[in-house]
CSV table of N, CA, C and O in Angstrom, one decimal:
chain,number,residue,atom,x,y,z
A,16,MET,N,6.0,-27.7,-10.5
A,16,MET,CA,5.7,-26.4,-10.2
A,16,MET,C,4.2,-26.1,-10.1
A,16,MET,O,3.5,-26.9,-10.8
A,17,SER,N,3.8,-25.4,-9.2
A,17,SER,CA,2.4,-25.1,-9.0
A,17,SER,C,1.9,-24.1,-10.1
A,17,SER,O,2.6,-23.3,-10.5
A,18,VAL,N,0.7,-24.2,-10.3
A,18,VAL,CA,-0.2,-23.4,-11.2
A,18,VAL,C,-1.3,-22.8,-10.5
A,18,VAL,O,-2.1,-23.5,-9.9
A,19,LEU,N,-1.4,-21.5,-10.6
A,19,LEU,CA,-2.6,-20.8,-9.9
A,19,LEU,C,-3.7,-20.8,-11.0
A,19,LEU,O,-3.6,-19.9,-12.0
A,20,ALA,N,-4.7,-21.6,-10.8
A,20,ALA,CA,-5.9,-21.7,-11.9
A,20,ALA,C,-6.5,-20.2,-12.0
A,20,ALA,O,-6.8,-19.6,-11.0
A,21,ASN,N,-6.7,-19.7,-13.2
A,21,ASN,CA,-7.4,-18.5,-13.5
A,21,ASN,C,-6.6,-17.3,-13.0
A,21,ASN,O,-7.2,-16.2,-12.7
A,22,PHE,N,-5.4,-17.4,-12.9
A,22,PHE,CA,-4.4,-16.3,-12.4
A,22,PHE,C,-4.6,-15.2,-13.5
A,22,PHE,O,-4.3,-15.5,-14.8
A,23,PRO,N,-4.9,-13.9,-13.2
A,23,PRO,CA,-5.0,-12.9,-14.2
A,23,PRO,C,-3.7,-12.4,-14.8
A,23,PRO,O,-2.7,-12.2,-14.0
A,24,MET,N,-3.6,-12.1,-16.1
A,24,MET,CA,-2.4,-11.5,-16.6
A,24,MET,C,-2.8,-10.1,-16.8
A,24,MET,O,-3.8,-9.8,-17.7
A,25,ILE,N,-2.3,-9.1,-16.1
A,25,ILE,CA,-2.6,-7.7,-16.2
A,25,ILE,C,-1.4,-6.9,-16.8
A,25,ILE,O,-0.3,-7.2,-16.4
A,26,SER,N,-1.7,-6.1,-17.8
A,26,SER,CA,-0.7,-5.4,-18.4
A,26,SER,C,-0.3,-4.1,-17.5
A,26,SER,O,-1.2,-3.5,-17.1
A,27,GLN,N,1.0,-3.8,-17.4
A,27,GLN,CA,1.3,-2.6,-16.7
A,27,GLN,C,1.2,-1.4,-17.5
A,27,GLN,O,1.3,-0.3,-17.0
A,28,ARG,N,1.0,-1.5,-18.9
A,28,ARG,CA,0.8,-0.5,-19.9
A,28,ARG,C,-0.8,-0.1,-19.7
A,28,ARG,O,-1.5,-0.3,-20.8
A,29,ASP,N,-1.2,0.6,-18.7
A,29,ASP,CA,-2.5,0.9,-18.5
A,29,ASP,C,-2.7,2.4,-18.7
A,29,ASP,O,-3.9,2.8,-18.3
A,30,GLY,N,-1.9,3.1,-19.2
A,30,GLY,CA,-2.1,4.6,-19.4
A,30,GLY,C,-1.5,5.4,-18.3
A,30,GLY,O,-1.6,6.7,-18.3
A,31,ASP,N,-1.2,4.8,-17.2
A,31,ASP,CA,-0.7,5.5,-16.1
A,31,ASP,C,0.7,6.1,-16.7
A,31,ASP,O,1.6,5.5,-17.1
A,32,PRO,N,1.1,7.3,-16.1
A,32,PRO,CA,2.3,8.1,-16.4
A,32,PRO,C,3.6,7.3,-16.1
A,32,PRO,O,4.5,7.5,-16.6
A,33,ASN,N,3.4,6.3,-15.0
A,33,ASN,CA,4.4,5.6,-14.5
A,33,ASN,C,4.4,4.1,-15.3
A,33,ASN,O,5.2,3.3,-14.6
A,34,GLN,N,3.7,3.9,-16.2
A,34,GLN,CA,3.6,2.5,-16.7
A,34,GLN,C,4.7,1.8,-17.1
A,34,GLN,O,4.9,0.7,-17.0
A,35,ASP,N,5.8,2.5,-17.4
A,35,ASP,CA,7.0,2.0,-17.8
A,35,ASP,C,7.9,1.3,-16.5
A,35,ASP,O,8.6,0.5,-16.7
A,36,TYR,N,7.4,1.7,-15.3
A,36,TYR,CA,8.0,1.4,-14.1
A,36,TYR,C,7.0,0.6,-13.1
A,36,TYR,O,7.3,0.3,-12.1
A,37,ASP,N,5.8,0.3,-13.6
A,37,ASP,CA,4.8,-0.3,-12.7
A,37,ASP,C,4.8,-1.8,-12.7
A,37,ASP,O,3.8,-2.4,-12.4
A,38,CYS,N,6.0,-2.4,-13.0
A,38,CYS,CA,6.0,-4.0,-12.9
A,38,CYS,C,5.6,-4.4,-11.5
A,38,CYS,O,4.9,-5.5,-11.5
A,39,VAL,N,6.2,-3.9,-10.5
A,39,VAL,CA,5.9,-4.4,-9.2
A,39,VAL,C,4.5,-4.1,-8.7
A,39,VAL,O,3.8,-5.2,-8.3
A,40,PRO,N,3.9,-2.9,-8.8
A,40,PRO,CA,2.5,-2.8,-8.4
A,40,PRO,C,1.6,-3.6,-9.3
A,40,PRO,O,0.5,-4.0,-8.9
A,41,THR,N,1.9,-3.8,-10.6
A,41,THR,CA,1.0,-4.6,-11.4
A,41,THR,C,1.0,-6.2,-11.1
A,41,THR,O,0.0,-6.7,-11.0
A,42,SER,N,2.2,-6.6,-10.7
A,42,SER,CA,2.3,-8.0,-10.3
A,42,SER,C,1.4,-8.0,-9.0
A,42,SER,O,0.7,-9.1,-8.8
A,43,ILE,N,1.6,-7.1,-8.0
A,43,ILE,CA,0.7,-7.2,-6.9
A,43,ILE,C,-0.7,-7.0,-7.2
A,43,ILE,O,-1.5,-7.7,-6.5
A,44,ALA,N,-1.1,-6.2,-8.1
A,44,ALA,CA,-2.5,-6.0,-8.5
A,44,ALA,C,-3.1,-7.5,-9.0
A,44,ALA,O,-4.2,-7.7,-8.8
A,45,ALA,N,-2.3,-8.1,-9.8
A,45,ALA,CA,-2.6,-9.5,-10.4
A,45,ALA,C,-3.0,-10.3,-9.1
A,45,ALA,O,-4.0,-11.1,-9.2
A,46,GLY,N,-2.1,-10.4,-8.2
A,46,GLY,CA,-2.2,-11.3,-7.1
A,46,GLY,C,-3.5,-10.9,-6.2
A,46,GLY,O,-4.2,-11.8,-5.9
A,47,MET,N,-3.7,-9.7,-6.1
A,47,MET,CA,-4.8,-9.2,-5.4
A,47,MET,C,-6.1,-9.4,-5.9
A,47,MET,O,-7.2,-9.9,-5.4
A,48,GLN,N,-6.1,-9.4,-7.4
A,48,GLN,CA,-7.3,-9.6,-8.2
A,48,GLN,C,-7.6,-11.2,-8.1
A,48,GLN,O,-8.7,-11.6,-8.0
A,49,TRP,N,-6.5,-12.0,-8.2
A,49,TRP,CA,-6.8,-13.5,-8.0
A,49,TRP,C,-7.3,-13.8,-6.7
A,49,TRP,O,-8.2,-14.7,-6.7
A,50,LEU,N,-6.8,-13.3,-5.7
A,50,LEU,CA,-7.2,-13.6,-4.3
A,50,LEU,C,-8.6,-13.0,-4.0
A,50,LEU,O,-9.5,-13.8,-3.3
A,51,THR,N,-8.9,-11.9,-4.5
A,51,THR,CA,-10.3,-11.3,-4.0
A,51,THR,C,-11.3,-11.2,-5.1
A,51,THR,O,-12.5,-11.0,-4.7
A,52,GLY,N,-10.9,-11.5,-6.4
A,52,GLY,CA,-12.0,-11.3,-7.5
A,52,GLY,C,-12.4,-9.9,-7.9
A,52,GLY,O,-13.1,-9.7,-8.8
A,53,GLN,N,-11.6,-8.9,-7.3
A,53,GLN,CA,-11.9,-7.5,-7.6
A,53,GLN,C,-10.9,-7.0,-8.7
A,53,GLN,O,-9.8,-7.5,-8.6
A,54,LYS,N,-11.2,-6.2,-9.5
A,54,LYS,CA,-10.3,-5.6,-10.6
A,54,LYS,C,-9.3,-4.6,-9.9
A,54,LYS,O,-9.8,-3.7,-9.1
A,55,TYR,N,-8.1,-4.7,-10.1
A,55,TYR,CA,-7.2,-3.7,-9.7
A,55,TYR,C,-6.1,-3.4,-10.9
A,55,TYR,O,-6.1,-4.3,-11.8
A,56,THR,N,-5.5,-2.2,-10.9
A,56,THR,CA,-4.4,-1.9,-11.9
A,56,THR,C,-3.2,-1.6,-11.2
A,56,THR,O,-3.3,-1.2,-9.9
A,57,GLY,N,-2.0,-1.7,-11.8
A,57,GLY,CA,-0.9,-1.4,-11.3
A,57,GLY,C,-0.7,0.2,-10.9
A,57,GLY,O,-0.2,0.5,-9.9
A,58,GLY,N,-1.3,1.0,-11.8
A,58,GLY,CA,-1.4,2.4,-11.5
A,58,GLY,C,-2.1,2.7,-10.2
A,58,GLY,O,-1.7,3.5,-9.5
A,59,GLU,N,-3.2,2.2,-10.0
A,59,GLU,CA,-3.9,2.5,-8.7
A,59,GLU,C,-3.3,1.9,-7.5
A,59,GLU,O,-3.3,2.6,-6.4
A,60,ILE,N,-2.5,0.8,-7.5
A,60,ILE,CA,-1.9,0.4,-6.5
A,60,ILE,C,-0.7,1.3,-6.1
A,60,ILE,O,-0.4,1.7,-5.0
A,61,LYS,N,0.0,1.6,-7.2
A,61,LYS,CA,1.1,2.4,-7.0
A,61,LYS,C,0.6,3.9,-6.5
A,61,LYS,O,1.4,4.4,-5.6
A,62,ASP,N,-0.5,4.4,-7.1
A,62,ASP,CA,-1.0,5.6,-6.4
A,62,ASP,C,-1.2,5.6,-4.9
A,62,ASP,O,-1.0,6.6,-4.2
A,63,ALA,N,-1.8,4.5,-4.6
A,63,ALA,CA,-2.1,4.3,-3.2
A,63,ALA,C,-0.9,4.3,-2.2
A,63,ALA,O,-1.0,4.9,-1.1
A,64,VAL,N,0.2,3.8,-2.8
A,64,VAL,CA,1.5,3.7,-1.9
A,64,VAL,C,2.5,5.0,-2.1
A,64,VAL,O,2.8,5.6,-1.2
A,65,TYR,N,2.6,5.4,-3.4
A,65,TYR,CA,3.5,6.4,-3.7
A,65,TYR,C,2.9,7.8,-4.0
A,65,TYR,O,3.7,8.7,-4.2
A,66,THR,N,1.6,7.9,-4.0
A,66,THR,CA,0.8,9.1,-4.3
A,66,THR,C,0.7,9.2,-5.9
A,66,THR,O,1.5,8.9,-6.8
A,67,ARG,N,-0.4,9.8,-6.2
A,67,ARG,CA,-0.9,10.0,-7.6
A,67,ARG,C,0.2,11.0,-8.3
A,67,ARG,O,0.6,11.9,-7.7
A,68,GLY,N,0.5,10.7,-9.4
A,68,GLY,CA,1.5,11.5,-10.2
A,68,GLY,C,2.9,11.0,-10.0
A,68,GLY,O,3.8,11.6,-10.8
A,69,TYR,N,3.3,10.2,-9.1
A,69,TYR,CA,4.6,9.7,-8.9
A,69,TYR,C,5.1,9.1,-10.2
A,69,TYR,O,4.4,8.1,-10.8
A,70,VAL,N,6.4,9.4,-10.5
A,70,VAL,CA,7.0,8.7,-11.6
A,70,VAL,C,8.4,8.2,-11.3
A,70,VAL,O,9.2,9.1,-10.9
A,71,GLY,N,8.6,7.0,-11.4
A,71,GLY,CA,10.0,6.3,-11.0
A,71,GLY,C,9.9,5.0,-10.6
A,71,GLY,O,8.8,4.4,-10.7
A,72,GLY,N,11.0,4.4,-10.2
A,72,GLY,CA,11.0,3.0,-9.8
A,72,GLY,C,10.2,2.8,-8.4
A,72,GLY,O,10.0,3.8,-7.6
A,73,THR,N,9.8,1.7,-8.3
A,73,THR,CA,9.2,1.2,-6.9
A,73,THR,C,9.7,0.0,-6.5
A,73,THR,O,10.3,-0.8,-7.2
A,74,GLY,N,9.6,-0.2,-5.2
A,74,GLY,CA,10.2,-1.5,-4.4
A,74,GLY,C,9.1,-2.3,-3.8
A,74,GLY,O,8.1,-1.6,-3.2
A,75,ALA,N,9.3,-3.5,-3.8
A,75,ALA,CA,8.2,-4.4,-3.2
A,75,ALA,C,8.0,-4.0,-1.8
A,75,ALA,O,6.9,-4.2,-1.2
A,76,THR,N,9.0,-3.7,-1.0
A,76,THR,CA,8.9,-3.4,0.4
A,76,THR,C,8.1,-2.3,0.7
A,76,THR,O,7.4,-2.3,1.8
A,77,ALA,N,7.8,-1.3,-0.1
A,77,ALA,CA,7.1,-0.1,0.1
A,77,ALA,C,5.7,-0.6,0.1
A,77,ALA,O,4.8,0.3,0.7
A,78,TYR,N,5.2,-1.7,-0.4
A,78,TYR,CA,3.8,-2.2,-0.5
A,78,TYR,C,3.4,-3.0,0.8
A,78,TYR,O,2.1,-3.2,0.9
A,79,VAL,N,4.3,-3.4,1.6
A,79,VAL,CA,4.0,-4.3,2.7
A,79,VAL,C,2.8,-3.7,3.5
A,79,VAL,O,1.8,-4.4,3.9
A,80,ASP,N,3.0,-2.5,4.0
A,80,ASP,CA,1.9,-2.0,4.9
A,80,ASP,C,0.6,-1.8,4.1
A,80,ASP,O,-0.4,-2.0,4.7
A,81,TYR,N,0.5,-1.5,2.9
A,81,TYR,CA,-0.7,-1.3,2.1
A,81,TYR,C,-1.4,-2.7,2.1
A,81,TYR,O,-2.5,-2.8,2.2
A,82,LEU,N,-0.6,-3.8,1.8
A,82,LEU,CA,-1.3,-5.0,1.6
A,82,LEU,C,-1.7,-5.6,3.0
A,82,LEU,O,-2.7,-6.3,3.0
């Protein structure tokens, strides 16, 4: 099994109203942070794709164009 050195562990519980459902965007945020070295949160990634204030489930395919 491969290991990504210094891969960040980001909590989806970041205060966003959708934090209970932000596992997909938070996983994406962690990957983006690892690749770029810039800080991201699941909430900001979700807001960029689903709009600010959205509450509900999200799907990985919705983030393809954003990425």
